[in-house]
Short mmCIF file of C-alpha atoms in Angstrom, two decimals:
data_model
loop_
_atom_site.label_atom_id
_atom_site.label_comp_id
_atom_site.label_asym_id
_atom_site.label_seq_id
_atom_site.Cartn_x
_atom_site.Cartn_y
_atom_site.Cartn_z
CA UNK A 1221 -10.19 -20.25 -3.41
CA UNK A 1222 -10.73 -17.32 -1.15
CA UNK A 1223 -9.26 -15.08 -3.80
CA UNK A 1224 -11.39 -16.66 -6.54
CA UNK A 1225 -14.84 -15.44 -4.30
CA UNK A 1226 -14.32 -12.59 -4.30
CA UNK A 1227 -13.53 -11.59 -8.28
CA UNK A 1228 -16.69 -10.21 -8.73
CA UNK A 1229 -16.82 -7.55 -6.00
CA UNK A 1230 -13.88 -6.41 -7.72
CA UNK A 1231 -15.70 -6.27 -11.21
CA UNK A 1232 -18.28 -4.24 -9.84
CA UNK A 1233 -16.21 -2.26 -8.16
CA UNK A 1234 -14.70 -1.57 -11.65
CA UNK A 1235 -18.20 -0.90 -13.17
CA UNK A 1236 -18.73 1.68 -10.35
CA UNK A 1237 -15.46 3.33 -11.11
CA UNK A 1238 -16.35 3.74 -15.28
CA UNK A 1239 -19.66 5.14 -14.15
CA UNK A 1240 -18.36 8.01 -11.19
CA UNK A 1241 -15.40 8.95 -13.84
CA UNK A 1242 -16.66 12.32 -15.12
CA UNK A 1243 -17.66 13.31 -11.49
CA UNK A 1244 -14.61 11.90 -9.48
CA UNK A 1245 -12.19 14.02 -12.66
CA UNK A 1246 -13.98 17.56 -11.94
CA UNK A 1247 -13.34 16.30 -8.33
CA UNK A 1248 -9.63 15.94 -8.94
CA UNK A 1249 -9.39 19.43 -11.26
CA UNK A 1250 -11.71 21.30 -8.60
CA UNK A 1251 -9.39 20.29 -5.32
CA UNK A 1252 -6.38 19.73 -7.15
CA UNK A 1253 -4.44 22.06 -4.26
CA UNK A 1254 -5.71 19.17 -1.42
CA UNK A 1255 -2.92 16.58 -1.42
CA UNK A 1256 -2.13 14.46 1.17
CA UNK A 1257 0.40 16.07 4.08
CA UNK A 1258 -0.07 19.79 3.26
CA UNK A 1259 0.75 20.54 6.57
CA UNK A 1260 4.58 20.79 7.37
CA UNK A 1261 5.05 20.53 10.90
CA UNK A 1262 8.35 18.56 11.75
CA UNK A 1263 8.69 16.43 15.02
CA UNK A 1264 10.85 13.44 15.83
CA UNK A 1265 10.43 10.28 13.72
CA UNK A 1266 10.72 7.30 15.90
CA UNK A 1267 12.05 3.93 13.91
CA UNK A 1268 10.04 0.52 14.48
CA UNK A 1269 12.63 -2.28 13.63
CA UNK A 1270 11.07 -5.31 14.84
CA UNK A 1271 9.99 -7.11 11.21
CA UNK A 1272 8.54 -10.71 12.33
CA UNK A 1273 5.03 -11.02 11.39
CA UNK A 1274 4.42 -12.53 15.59
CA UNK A 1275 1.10 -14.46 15.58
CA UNK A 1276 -2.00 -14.41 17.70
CA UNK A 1277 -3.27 -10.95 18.98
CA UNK A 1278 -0.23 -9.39 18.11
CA UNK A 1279 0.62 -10.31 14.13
CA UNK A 1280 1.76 -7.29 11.74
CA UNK A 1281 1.55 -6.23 8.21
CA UNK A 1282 2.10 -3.90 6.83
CA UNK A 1283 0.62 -1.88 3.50
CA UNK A 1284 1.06 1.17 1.40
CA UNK A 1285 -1.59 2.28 -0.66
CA UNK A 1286 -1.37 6.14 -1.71
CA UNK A 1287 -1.75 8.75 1.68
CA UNK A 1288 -1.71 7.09 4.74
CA UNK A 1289 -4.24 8.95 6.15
CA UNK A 1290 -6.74 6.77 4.20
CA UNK A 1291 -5.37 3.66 4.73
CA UNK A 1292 -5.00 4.05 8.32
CA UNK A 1293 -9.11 5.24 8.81
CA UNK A 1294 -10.18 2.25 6.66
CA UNK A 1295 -8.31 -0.03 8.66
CA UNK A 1296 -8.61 1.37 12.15
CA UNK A 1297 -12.19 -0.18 11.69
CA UNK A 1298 -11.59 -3.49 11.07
CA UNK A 1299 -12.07 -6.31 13.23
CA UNK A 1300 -9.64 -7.92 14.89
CA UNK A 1301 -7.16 -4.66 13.96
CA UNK A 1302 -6.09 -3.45 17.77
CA UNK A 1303 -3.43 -1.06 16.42
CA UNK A 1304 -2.68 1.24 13.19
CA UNK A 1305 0.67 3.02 13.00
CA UNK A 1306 0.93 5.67 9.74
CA UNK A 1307 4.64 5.83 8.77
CA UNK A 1308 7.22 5.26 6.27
CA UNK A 1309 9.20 1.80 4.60
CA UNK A 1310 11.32 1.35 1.90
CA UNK A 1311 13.89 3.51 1.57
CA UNK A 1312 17.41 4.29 1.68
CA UNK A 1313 17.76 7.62 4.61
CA UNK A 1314 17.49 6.60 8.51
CA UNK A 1315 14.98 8.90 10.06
CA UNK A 1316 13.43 10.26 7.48
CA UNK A 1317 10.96 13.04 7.84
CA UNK A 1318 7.65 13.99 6.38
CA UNK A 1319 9.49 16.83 4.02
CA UNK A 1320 12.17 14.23 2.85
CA UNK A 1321 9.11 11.72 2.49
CA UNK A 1322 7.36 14.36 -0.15
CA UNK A 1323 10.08 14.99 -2.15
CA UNK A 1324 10.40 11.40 -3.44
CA UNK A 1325 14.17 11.32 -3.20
CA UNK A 1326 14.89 9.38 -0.37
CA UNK A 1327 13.01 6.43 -1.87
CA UNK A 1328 10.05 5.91 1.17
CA UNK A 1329 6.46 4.89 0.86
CA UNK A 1330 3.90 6.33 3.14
CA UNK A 1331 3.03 3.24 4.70
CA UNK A 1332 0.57 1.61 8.03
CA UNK A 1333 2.06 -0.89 9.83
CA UNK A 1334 -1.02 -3.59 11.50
CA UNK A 1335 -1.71 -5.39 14.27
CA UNK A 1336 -4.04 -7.66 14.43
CA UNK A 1337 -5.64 -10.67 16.05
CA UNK A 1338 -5.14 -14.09 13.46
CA UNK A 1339 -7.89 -15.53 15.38
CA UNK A 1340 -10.29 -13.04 14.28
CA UNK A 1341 -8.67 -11.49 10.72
CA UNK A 1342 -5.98 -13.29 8.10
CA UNK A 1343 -3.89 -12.07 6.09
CA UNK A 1344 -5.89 -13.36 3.27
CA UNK A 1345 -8.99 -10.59 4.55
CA UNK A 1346 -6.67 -8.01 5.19
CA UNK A 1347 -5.12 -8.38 1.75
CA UNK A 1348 -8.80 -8.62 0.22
CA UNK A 1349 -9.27 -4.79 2.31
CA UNK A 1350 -6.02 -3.22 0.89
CA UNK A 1351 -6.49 -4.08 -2.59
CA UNK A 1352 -10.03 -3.29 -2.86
CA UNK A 1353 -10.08 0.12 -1.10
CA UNK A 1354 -7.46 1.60 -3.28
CA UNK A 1355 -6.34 1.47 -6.90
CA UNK A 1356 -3.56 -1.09 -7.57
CA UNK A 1357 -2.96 -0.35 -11.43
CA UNK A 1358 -1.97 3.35 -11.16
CA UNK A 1359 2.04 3.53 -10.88
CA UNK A 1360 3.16 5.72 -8.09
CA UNK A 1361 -0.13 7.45 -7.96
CA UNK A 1362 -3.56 7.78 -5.44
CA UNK A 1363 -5.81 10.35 -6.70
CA UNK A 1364 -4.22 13.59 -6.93
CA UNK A 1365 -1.45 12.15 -4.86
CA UNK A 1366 1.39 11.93 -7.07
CA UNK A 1367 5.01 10.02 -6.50
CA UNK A 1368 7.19 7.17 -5.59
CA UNK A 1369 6.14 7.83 -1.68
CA UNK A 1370 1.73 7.06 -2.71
CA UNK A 1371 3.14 3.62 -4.73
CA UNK A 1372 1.14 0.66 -4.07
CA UNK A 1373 3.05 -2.01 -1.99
CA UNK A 1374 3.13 -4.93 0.15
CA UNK A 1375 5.36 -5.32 2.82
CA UNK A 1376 5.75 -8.97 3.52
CA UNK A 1377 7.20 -10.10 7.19
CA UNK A 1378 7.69 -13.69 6.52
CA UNK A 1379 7.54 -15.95 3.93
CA UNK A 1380 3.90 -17.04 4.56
CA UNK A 1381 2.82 -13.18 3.41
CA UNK A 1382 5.15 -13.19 0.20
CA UNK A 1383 3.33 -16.30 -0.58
CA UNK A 1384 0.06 -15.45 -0.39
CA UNK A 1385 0.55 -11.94 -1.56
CA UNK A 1386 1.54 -12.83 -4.46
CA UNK A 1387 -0.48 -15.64 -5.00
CA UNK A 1388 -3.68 -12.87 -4.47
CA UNK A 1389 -2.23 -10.65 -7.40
CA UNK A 1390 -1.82 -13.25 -9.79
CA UNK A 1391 -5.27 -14.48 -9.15
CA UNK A 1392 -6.59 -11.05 -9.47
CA UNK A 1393 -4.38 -10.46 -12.83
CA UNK A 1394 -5.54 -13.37 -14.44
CA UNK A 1395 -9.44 -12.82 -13.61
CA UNK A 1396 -8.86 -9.91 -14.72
CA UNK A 1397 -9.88 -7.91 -11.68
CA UNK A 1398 -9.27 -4.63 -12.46
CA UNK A 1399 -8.86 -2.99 -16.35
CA UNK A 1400 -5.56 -2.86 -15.69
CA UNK A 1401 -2.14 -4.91 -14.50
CA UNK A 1402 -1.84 -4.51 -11.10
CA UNK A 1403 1.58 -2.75 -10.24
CA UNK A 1404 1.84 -3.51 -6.66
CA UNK A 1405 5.23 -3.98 -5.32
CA UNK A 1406 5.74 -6.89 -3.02
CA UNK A 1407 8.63 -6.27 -1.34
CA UNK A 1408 10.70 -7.54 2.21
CA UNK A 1409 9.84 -5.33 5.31
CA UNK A 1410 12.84 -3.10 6.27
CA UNK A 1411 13.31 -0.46 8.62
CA UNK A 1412 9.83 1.35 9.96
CA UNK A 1413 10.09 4.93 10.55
CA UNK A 1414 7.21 5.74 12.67
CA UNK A 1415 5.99 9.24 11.24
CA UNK A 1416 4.93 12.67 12.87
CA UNK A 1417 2.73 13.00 15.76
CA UNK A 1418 0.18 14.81 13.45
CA UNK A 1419 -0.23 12.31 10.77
CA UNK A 1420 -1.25 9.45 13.69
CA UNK A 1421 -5.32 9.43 13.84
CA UNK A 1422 -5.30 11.75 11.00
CA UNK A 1423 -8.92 11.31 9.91
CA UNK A 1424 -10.47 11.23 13.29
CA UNK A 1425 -9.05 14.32 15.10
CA UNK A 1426 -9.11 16.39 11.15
CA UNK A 1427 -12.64 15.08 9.92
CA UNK A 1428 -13.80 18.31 8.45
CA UNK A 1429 -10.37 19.31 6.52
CA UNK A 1430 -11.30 19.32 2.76
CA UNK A 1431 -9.02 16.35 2.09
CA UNK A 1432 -10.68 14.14 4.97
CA UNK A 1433 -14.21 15.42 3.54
CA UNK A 1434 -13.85 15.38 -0.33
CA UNK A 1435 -11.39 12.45 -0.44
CA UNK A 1436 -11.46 10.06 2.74
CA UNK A 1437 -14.93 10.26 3.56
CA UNK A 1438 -15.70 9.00 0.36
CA UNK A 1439 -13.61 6.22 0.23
CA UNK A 1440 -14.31 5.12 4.27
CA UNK A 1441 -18.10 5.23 2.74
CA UNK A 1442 -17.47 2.64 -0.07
CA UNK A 1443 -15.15 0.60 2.65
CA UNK A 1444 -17.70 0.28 5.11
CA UNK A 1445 -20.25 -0.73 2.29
CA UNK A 1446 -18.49 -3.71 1.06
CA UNK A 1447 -16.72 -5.32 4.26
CA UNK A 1448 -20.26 -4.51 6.55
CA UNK A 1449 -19.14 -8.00 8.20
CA UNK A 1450 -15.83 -7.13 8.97
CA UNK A 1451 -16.31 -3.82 10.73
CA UNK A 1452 -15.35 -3.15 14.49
CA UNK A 1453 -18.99 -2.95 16.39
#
């Protein structure tokens, strides 16, 4: 039911997509150069290998959905969220870095791992968030983000979030949603590779950069539009 309400923000959403195309494409061709993680700096990776969802204040989840310097500023002001962590799931190297991250090879997604407070969020609303601020049909692509590492996933802890993940998606695939099949992979947490100090609190200490301006203020702007009742005051 909860899924069902909220079909037609989605539809507009799609509406407002059709009608921003020919601006956001001479976006994309004009800043092609500003990807997400230009900078190379290499510190220690710390790995995060507690995977039960917990309850209460101090549930998890856990989301990729393109560069997670967006993901972590839309979600650092959400209600109920006490903690965002940007790092990497999913693949098959221990301690990967940011360079082995970019090349696609070691199988990672750039990924935020979530706690929050169940008594003030679900999972349900924090599902609604991640697919809404990002697009879900494009394989293995954000933006001008390119590669296995910007796929669109869900990390499930228990079996209560593979449930109702997928459970979400089919709703949203069969009310047709988006234009498009949604290709998000639902997958079994593994290993969390916490990543480099510079990536944590990306957006807020790196506002001006020209990807934070001309790609994450953009989308923080839409964010804070929709879910008005679900930001932090």
């Amino acid at each position: 039911m909860h899924c069902l309400l909220v079909i037609s923000g989605y539809r507009t959403m799609i509406l407002m997509k059709k009608s921003l195309l020919i601006f956001s494409t001479a976006l994309v061709v004009l800043f092609a150069g500003i990807s997400c993680g230009q900078k190379q700096n290499q510190s220690t990776v710390t790995m995060v290998s507690d995977n039960s969802s917990g309850s209460g204040a101090n549930a998890i989840a856990t989301f990729g959905g393109g560069c997670f310097w967006c993901t972590e500023a839309i979600f650092q002001n959400v209600e109920g969220v006490s903690k965002v962590v940007s790092g990497y799931m999913g693949g098959k190297v221990k301690n990967p870095t940011y360079r082995e991250v970019s090349s696609g090879l070691t199988g990672h997604a750039e990924v935020i791992q979530i706690s929050y407070d169940t008594s003030v969020i679900s999972y349900p609303e924090l599902l609604e968030i991640f697919w809404k601020t990002h697009d879900p049909t494009t394989l293995n692509q954000q933006g001008a983000d390119v590669g296995t590492q910007y796929r669109s996933v869900v990390f499930y802890h228990d079996e209560e979030q593979r449930r109702l993940a997928e459970k979400y998606k089919e709703e949203l695939d069969k009310a047709g949603a988006f234009d498009r099949p949604i290709v998000t992979e639902i997958s079994p947490a593994s290993a969390f590779y916490v990543a480099e100090d510079y990536h944590q609190n990306y957006y807020n200490l790196n506002g001006k950069a020209p990807y934070c301006t001309f790609v994450i203020a953009p989308k923080l702007e839409k964010f804070r539009q929709a879910f008005g009742d679900k930001l932090k005051k």
